[in-house]
mmCIF file of C-alpha atoms and ligand atoms in Angstrom:
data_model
loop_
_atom_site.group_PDB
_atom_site.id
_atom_site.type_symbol
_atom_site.label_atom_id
_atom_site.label_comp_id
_atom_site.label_asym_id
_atom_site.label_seq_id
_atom_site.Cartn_x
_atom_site.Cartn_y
_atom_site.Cartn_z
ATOM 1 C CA UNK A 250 94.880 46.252 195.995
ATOM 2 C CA UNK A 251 98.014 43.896 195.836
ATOM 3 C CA UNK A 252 100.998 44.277 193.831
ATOM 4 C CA UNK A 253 100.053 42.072 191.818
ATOM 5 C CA UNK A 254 97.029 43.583 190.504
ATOM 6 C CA UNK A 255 98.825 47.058 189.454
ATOM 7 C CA UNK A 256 102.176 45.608 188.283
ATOM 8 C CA UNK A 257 102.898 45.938 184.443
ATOM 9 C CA UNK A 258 102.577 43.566 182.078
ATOM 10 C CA UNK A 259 106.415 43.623 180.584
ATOM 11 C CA UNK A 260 106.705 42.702 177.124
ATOM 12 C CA UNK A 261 110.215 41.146 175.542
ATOM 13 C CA UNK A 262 112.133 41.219 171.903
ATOM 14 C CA UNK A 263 114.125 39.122 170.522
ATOM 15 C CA UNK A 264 117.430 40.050 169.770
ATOM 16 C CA UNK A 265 118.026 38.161 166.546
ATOM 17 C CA UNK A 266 114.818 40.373 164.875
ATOM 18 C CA UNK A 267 117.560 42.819 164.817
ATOM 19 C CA UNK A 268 121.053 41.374 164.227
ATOM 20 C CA UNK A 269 122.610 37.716 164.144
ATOM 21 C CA UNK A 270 125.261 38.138 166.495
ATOM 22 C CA UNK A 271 126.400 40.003 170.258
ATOM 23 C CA UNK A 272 129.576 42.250 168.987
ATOM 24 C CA UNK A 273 129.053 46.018 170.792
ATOM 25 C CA UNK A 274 127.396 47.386 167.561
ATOM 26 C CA UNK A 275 125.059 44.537 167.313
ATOM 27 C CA UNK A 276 124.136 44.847 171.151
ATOM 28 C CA UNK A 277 123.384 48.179 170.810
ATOM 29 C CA UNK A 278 121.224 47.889 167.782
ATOM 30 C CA UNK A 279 119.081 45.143 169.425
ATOM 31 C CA UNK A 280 118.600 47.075 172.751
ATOM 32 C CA UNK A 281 118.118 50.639 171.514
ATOM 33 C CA UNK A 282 116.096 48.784 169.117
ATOM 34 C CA UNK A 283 113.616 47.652 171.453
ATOM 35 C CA UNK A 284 113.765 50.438 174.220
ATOM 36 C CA UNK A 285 112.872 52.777 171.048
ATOM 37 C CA UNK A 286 109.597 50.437 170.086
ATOM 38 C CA UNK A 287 108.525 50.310 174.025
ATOM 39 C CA UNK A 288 109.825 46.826 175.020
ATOM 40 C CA UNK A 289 110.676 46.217 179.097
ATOM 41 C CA UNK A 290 113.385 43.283 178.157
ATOM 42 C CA UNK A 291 115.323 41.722 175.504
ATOM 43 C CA UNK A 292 115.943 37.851 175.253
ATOM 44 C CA UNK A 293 119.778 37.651 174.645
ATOM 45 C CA UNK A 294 120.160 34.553 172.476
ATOM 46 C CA UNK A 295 123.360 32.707 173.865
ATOM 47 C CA UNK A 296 124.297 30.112 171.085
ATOM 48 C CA UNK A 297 127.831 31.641 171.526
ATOM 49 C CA UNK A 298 127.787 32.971 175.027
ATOM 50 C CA UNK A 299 131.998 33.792 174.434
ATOM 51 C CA UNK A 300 130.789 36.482 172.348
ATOM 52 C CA UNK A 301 128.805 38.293 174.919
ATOM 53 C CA UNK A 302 130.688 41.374 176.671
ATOM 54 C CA UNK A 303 128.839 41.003 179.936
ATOM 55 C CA UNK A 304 129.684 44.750 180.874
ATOM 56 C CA UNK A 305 129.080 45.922 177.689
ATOM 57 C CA UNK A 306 125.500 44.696 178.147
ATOM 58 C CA UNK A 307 125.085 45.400 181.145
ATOM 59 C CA UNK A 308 126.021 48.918 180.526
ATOM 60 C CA UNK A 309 123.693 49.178 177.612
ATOM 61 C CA UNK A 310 120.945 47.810 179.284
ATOM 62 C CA UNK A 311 121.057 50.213 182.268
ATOM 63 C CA UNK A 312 121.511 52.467 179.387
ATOM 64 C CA UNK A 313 118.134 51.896 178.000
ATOM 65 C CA UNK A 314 116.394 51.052 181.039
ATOM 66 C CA UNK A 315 115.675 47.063 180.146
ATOM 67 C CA UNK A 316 116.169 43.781 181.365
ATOM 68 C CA UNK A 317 116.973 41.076 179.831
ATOM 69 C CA UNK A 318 116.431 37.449 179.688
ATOM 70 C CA UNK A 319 118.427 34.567 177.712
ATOM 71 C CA UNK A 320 117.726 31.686 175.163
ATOM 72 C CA UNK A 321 119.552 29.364 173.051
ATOM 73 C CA UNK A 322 119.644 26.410 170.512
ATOM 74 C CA UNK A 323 122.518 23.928 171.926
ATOM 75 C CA UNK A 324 125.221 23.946 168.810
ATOM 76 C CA UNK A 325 126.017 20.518 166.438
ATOM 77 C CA UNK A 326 128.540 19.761 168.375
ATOM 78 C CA UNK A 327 126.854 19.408 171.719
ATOM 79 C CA UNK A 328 123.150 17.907 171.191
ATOM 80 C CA UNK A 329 122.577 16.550 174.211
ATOM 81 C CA UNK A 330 121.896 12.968 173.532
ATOM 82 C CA UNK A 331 124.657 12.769 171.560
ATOM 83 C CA UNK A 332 127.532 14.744 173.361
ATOM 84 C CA UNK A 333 126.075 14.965 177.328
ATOM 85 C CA UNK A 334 129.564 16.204 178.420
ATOM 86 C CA UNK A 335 129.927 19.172 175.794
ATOM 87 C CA UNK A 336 125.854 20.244 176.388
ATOM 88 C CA UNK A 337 126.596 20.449 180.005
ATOM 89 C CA UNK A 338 129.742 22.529 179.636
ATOM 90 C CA UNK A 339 128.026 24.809 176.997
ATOM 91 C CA UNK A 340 124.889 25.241 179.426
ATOM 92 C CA UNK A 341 126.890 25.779 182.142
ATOM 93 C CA UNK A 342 128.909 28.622 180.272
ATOM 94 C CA UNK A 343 125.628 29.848 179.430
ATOM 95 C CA UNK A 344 124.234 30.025 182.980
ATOM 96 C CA UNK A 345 127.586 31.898 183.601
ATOM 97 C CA UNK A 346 126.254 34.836 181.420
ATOM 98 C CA UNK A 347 123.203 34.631 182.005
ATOM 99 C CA UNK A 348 123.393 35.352 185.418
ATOM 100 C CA UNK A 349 126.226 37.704 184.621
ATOM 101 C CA UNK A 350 124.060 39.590 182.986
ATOM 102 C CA UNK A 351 121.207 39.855 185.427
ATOM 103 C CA UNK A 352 119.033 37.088 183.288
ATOM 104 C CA UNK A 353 116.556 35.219 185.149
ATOM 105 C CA UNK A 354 116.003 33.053 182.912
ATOM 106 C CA UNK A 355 118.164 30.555 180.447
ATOM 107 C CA UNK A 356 115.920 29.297 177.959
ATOM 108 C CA UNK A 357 114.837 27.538 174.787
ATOM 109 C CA UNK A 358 116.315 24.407 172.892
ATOM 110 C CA UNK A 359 118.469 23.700 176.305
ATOM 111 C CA UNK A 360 118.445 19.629 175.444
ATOM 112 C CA UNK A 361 118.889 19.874 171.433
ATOM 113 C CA UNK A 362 120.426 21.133 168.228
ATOM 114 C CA UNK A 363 118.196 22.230 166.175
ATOM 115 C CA UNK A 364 117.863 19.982 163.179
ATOM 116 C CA UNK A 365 119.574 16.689 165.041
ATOM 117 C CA UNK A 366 117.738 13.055 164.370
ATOM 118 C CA UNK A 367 118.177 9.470 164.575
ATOM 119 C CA UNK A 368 115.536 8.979 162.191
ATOM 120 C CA UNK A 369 113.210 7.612 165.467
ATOM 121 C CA UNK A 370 111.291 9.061 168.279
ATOM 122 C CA UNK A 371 113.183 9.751 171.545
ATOM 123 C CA UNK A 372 114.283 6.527 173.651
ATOM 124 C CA UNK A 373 114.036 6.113 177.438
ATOM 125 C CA UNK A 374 117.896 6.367 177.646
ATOM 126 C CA UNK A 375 117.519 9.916 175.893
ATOM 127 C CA UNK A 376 115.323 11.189 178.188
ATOM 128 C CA UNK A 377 116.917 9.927 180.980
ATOM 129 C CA UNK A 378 120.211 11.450 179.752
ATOM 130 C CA UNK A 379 118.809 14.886 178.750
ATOM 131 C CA UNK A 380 117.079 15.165 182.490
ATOM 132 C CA UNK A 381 120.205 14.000 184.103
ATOM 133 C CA UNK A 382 122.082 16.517 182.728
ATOM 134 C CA UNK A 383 119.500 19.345 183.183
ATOM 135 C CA UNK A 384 119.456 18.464 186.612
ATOM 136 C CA UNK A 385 122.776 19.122 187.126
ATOM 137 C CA UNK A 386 122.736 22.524 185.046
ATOM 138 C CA UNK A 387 119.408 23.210 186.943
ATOM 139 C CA UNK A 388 120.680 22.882 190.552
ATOM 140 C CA UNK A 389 124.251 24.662 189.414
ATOM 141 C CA UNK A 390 121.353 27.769 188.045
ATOM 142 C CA UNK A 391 119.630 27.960 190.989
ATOM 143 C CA UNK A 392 122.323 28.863 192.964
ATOM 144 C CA UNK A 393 122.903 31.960 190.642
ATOM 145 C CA UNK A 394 119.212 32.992 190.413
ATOM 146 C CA UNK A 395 118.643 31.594 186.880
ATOM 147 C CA UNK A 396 115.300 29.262 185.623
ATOM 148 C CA UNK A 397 115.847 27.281 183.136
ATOM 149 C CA UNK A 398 112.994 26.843 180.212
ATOM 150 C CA UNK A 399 112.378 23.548 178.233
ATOM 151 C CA UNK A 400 110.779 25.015 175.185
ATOM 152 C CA UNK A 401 108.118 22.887 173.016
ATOM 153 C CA UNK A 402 109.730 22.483 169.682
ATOM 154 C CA UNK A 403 108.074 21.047 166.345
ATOM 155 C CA UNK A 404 108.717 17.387 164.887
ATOM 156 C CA UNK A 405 110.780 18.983 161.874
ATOM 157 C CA UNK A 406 113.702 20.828 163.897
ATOM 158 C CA UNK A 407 113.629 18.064 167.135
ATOM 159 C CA UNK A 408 112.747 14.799 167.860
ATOM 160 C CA UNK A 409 112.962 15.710 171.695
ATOM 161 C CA UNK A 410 110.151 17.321 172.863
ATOM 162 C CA UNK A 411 107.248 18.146 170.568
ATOM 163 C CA UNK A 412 104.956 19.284 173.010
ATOM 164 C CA UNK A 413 103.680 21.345 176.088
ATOM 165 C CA UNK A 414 102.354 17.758 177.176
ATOM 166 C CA UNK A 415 106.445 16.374 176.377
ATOM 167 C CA UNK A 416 108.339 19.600 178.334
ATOM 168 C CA UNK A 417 106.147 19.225 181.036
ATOM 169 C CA UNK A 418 106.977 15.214 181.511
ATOM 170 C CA UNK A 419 110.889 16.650 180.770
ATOM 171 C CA UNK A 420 109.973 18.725 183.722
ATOM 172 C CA UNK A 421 108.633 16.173 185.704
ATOM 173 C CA UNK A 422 112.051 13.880 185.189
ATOM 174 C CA UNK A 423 114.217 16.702 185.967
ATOM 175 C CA UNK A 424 112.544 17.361 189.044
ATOM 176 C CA UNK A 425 113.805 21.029 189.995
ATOM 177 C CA UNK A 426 111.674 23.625 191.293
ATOM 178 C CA UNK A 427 113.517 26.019 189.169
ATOM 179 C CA UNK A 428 112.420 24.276 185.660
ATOM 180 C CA UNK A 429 109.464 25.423 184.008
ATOM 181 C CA UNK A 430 107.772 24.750 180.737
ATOM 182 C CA UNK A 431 107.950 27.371 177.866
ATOM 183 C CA UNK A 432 105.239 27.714 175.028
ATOM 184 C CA UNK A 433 106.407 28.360 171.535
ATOM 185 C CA UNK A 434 102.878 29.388 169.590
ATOM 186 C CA UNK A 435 105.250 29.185 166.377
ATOM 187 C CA UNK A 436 105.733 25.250 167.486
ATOM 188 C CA UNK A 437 102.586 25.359 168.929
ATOM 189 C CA UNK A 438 100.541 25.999 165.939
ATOM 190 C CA UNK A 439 101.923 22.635 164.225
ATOM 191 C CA UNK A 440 102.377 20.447 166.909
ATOM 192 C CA UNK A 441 99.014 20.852 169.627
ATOM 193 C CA UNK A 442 95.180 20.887 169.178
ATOM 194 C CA UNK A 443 94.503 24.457 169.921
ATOM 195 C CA UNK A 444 96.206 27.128 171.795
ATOM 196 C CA UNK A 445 94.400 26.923 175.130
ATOM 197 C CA UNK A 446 94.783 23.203 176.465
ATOM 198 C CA UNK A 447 98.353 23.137 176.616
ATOM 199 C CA UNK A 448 98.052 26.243 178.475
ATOM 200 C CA UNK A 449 95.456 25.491 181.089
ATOM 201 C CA UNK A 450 97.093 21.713 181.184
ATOM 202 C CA UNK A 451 100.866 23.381 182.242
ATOM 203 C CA UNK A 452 98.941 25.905 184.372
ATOM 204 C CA UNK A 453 101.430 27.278 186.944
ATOM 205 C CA UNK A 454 104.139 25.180 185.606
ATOM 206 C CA UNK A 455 104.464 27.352 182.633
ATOM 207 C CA UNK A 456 107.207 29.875 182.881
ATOM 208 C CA UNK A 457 107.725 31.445 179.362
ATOM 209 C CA UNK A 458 106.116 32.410 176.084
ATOM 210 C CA UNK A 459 107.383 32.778 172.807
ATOM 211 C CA UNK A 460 104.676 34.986 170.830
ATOM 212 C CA UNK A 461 105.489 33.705 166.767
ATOM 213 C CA UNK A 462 103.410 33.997 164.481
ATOM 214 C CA UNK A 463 102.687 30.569 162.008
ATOM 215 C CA UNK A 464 104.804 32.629 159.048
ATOM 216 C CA UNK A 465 107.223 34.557 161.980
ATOM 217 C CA UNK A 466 105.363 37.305 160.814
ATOM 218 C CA UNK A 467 104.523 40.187 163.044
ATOM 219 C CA UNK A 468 101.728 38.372 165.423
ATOM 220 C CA UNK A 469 98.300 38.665 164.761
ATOM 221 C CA UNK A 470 98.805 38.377 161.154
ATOM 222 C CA UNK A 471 98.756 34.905 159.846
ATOM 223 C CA UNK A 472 97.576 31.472 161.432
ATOM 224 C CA UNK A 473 98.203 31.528 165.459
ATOM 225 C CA UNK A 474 94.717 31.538 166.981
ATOM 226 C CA UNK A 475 96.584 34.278 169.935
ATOM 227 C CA UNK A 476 92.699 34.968 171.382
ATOM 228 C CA UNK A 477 92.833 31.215 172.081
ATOM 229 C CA UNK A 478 96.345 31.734 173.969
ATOM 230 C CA UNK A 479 95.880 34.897 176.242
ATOM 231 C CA UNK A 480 92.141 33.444 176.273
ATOM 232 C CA UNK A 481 93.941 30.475 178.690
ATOM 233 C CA UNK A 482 96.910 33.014 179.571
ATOM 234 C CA UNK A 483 94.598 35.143 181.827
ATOM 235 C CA UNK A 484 92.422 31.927 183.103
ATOM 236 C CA UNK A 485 95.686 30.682 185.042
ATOM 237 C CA UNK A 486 96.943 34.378 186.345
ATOM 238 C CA UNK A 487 100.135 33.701 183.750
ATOM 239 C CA UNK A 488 102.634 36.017 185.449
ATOM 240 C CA UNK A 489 105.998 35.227 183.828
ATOM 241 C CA UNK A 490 107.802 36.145 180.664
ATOM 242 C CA UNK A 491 106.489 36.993 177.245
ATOM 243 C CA UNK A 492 108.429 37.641 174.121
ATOM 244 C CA UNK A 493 107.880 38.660 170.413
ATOM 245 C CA UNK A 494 109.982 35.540 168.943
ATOM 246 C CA UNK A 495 111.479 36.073 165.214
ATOM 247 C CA UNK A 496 114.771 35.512 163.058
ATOM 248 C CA UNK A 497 116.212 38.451 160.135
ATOM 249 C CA UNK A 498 117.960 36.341 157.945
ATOM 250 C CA UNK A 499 121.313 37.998 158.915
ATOM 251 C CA UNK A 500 123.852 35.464 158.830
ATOM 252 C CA UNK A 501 124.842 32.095 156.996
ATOM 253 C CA UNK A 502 124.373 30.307 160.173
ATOM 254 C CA UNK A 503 120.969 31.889 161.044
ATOM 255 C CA UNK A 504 119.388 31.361 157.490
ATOM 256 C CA UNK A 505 120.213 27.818 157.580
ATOM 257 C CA UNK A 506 119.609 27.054 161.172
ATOM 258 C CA UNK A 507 115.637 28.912 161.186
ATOM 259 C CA UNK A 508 115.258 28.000 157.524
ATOM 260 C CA UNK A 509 115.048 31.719 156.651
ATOM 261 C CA UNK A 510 114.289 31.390 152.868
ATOM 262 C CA UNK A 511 112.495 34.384 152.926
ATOM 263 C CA UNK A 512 112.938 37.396 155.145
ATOM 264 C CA UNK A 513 109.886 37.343 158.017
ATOM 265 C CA UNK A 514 110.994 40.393 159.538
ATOM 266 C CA UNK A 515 111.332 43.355 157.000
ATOM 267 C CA UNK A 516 112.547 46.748 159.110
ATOM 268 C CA UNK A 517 112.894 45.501 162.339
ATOM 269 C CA UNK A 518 111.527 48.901 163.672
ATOM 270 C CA UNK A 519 108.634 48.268 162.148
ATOM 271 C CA UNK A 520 108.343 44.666 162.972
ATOM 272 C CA UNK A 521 109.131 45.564 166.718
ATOM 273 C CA UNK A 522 106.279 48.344 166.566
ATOM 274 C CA UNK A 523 103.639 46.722 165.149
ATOM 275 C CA UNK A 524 104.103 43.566 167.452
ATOM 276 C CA UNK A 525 103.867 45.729 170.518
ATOM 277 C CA UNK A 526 101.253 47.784 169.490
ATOM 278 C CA UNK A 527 99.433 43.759 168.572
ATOM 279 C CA UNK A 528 100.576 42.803 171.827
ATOM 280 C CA UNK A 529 98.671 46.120 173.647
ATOM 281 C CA UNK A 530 95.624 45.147 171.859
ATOM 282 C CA UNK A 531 95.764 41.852 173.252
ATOM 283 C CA UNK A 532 96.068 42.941 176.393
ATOM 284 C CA UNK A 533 93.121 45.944 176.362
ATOM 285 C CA UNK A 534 91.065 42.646 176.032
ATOM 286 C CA UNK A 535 92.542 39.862 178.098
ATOM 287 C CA UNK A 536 93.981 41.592 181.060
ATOM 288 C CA UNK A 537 96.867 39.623 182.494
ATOM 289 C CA UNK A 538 97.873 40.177 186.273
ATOM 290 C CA UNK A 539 101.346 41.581 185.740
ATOM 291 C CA UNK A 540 104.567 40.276 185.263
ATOM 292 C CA UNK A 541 106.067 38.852 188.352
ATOM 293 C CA UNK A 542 109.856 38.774 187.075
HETATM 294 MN MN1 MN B 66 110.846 29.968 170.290
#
C-alpha cells in the first residue's frame, strides 16, 4: 500500500472564526481553538503580516501540534492594478512570514482588495500587470518553499477573477509551477454552474479549498451542493489543502470588509465542532487519498 493511500486527510480553520487580529492572546485563542475541535492546521490570515510574532506562533503551534498555512485580502492601499509596487512589497512581506512560519502556502485575494472597481470588467493591461507581478512574488516564494493560491472570488467583492475557469487562465499567464488555483465554494456557489466542473476542469492544477457555506454558516447547512464538490474532489485524487472558511464579526475592519451584518459564526467552538464533525461525514462517504502537504 503507498503512502498515499494511508496518509490522513488534514483538515484546516480559519483563524478569523475565532478572533480579528494576530496579538499573542488572539493567536492562542485561534490555535488552541482549533487543536481543541480536532483541526491538523490553521490558515493564518496575513492582511497585516507586521502583526504576526513569528516565534510566538511558531511556539504555539508546536504547542498544539498544528501546522499552519496563510491567506490574505491585499489592503486599499495596494490593489494590485492600481498600486503594482505597494502589492508586491506587501506580498513579498507576506511570503516573509509565511515561510517564517513554516506555511506552505500564501493564499487568497493575492491580486485584489476586496471591494476595489473601475466600474468595468478586467482589461488586458490588468491582467498582464497582476501576472507580472505574481511572477515575481511567485519565483521570490519558491525559493522559500511557499505556493502561492489565486483564489476564485465573486463579481460583488472583485472584478479580477470570478472564476475557477479565470484563476486558472491567471495561472496560465503567470506561468510558475508553484501557482495553483484555489476553490472558494462560498464564491463558488454564486459565480459557477455547479460544484463539480470547475473541479474536474482545474484537475491537478487545483491546490486549495475554501469549504464556506452560501450563508458562512457551518457547512452542510445552507445552499453549497458539498456532495457535488468532494463528488469531483475524490474523482481527481485532490491531495492538497482544505479549510473551514468563515469571518466573527470581531472588528470594524472585518465587519465592513466580509459584510458581516449578521454574525455567521455564533461560539466559535461550536462552529469549529460541528464543521469538523460535517467535514468527517463527508469524508466516511467520499474517501479522499490523503493530504500530501
Ligand atoms: Mn475564501
Amino acid at each position: 500500500m503507498s503512502a498515499a493511500a494511508t496518509a490522513r486527510v488534514k483538515l484546516g480553520a480559519h483563524a478569523l472564526i475565532w478572533a480579528s487580529g494576530w496579538s499573542a492572546a488572539e493567536a492562542e485563542r485561534v490555535i488552541s481553538g482549533a487543536a481543541d475541535a480536532g483541526y491538523d492546521f490553521v490558515e493564518i490570515a496575513l492582511s497585516h503580516p507586521e502583526q504576526v510574532d513569528v516565534a510566538v506562533t511558531r511556539a504555539l503551534l508546536a504547542d498544539h501540534g498544528l501546522g499552519c498555512t496563510t491567506g490574505l485580502g491585499l489592503p486599499a492601499s495596494c490593489h494590485l492594478p492600481f498600486a503594482p509596487r505597494r502589492a508586491e512589497e506587501h506580498l513579498n512581506r507576506s511570503v516573509d512570514v509565511a515561510a517564517g512560519l513554516g506555511s506552505p502556502y500564501l493564499t487568497g485575494g493575492i491580486y485584489t482588495h476586496l471591494g476595489a472597481r473601475t466600474g468595468n470588467p478586467p482589461t488586458e493591461e490588468e491582467l498582464q500587470t497582476v501576472a507580472a507581478v505574481l511572477k515575481r512574488v511567485a519565483k521570490r516564494a519558491a525559493d522559500m518553499g511557499v505556493t502561492l493560491g489565486v483564489e476564485n472570488i465573486n463579481r460583488y467583492e472583485t472584478y479580477l477573477v470570478n472564476t475557477v475557469q479565470a484563476a486558472l487562465e491567471m495561472i496560465e499567464r503567470i506561468d510558475e509551477p508553484n501557482v495553483v488555483a484555489h476553490l472558494d465554494t462560498y464564491h463558488a456557489n454564486i459565480e459557477e454552474a455547479g460544484m463539480g466542473a470547475p473541479v474536474l476542469a482545474a484537475g491537478s492544477r487545483l491546490g486549495y479549498v475554501h469549504l464556506s457555506e452560501s450563508s458562512r454558516g457551518v457547512p452542510g447547512t445552507a445552499n453549497v451542493d458539498f456532495d457535488a464538490l468532494f463528488g469531483a474532489l475524490a474523482e481527481v485524487g485532490y491531495s492538497a489543502p482544505l479549510v473551514v472558511e468563515s469571518f466573527a464579526p470581531l472588528s470594524d475592519e472585518l465587519t465592513a470588509m466580509f459584510a458581516l451584518w449578521r454574525d455567521p459564526v455564533g461560539d466559535p467552538a461550536e462552529f469549529a465542532k460541528a464543521s469538523r464533525a460535517w467535514f468527517d461525514g463527508m469524508l466516511a462517504r467520499y474517501p479522499l487519498p490523503g493530504s500530501a502537504f
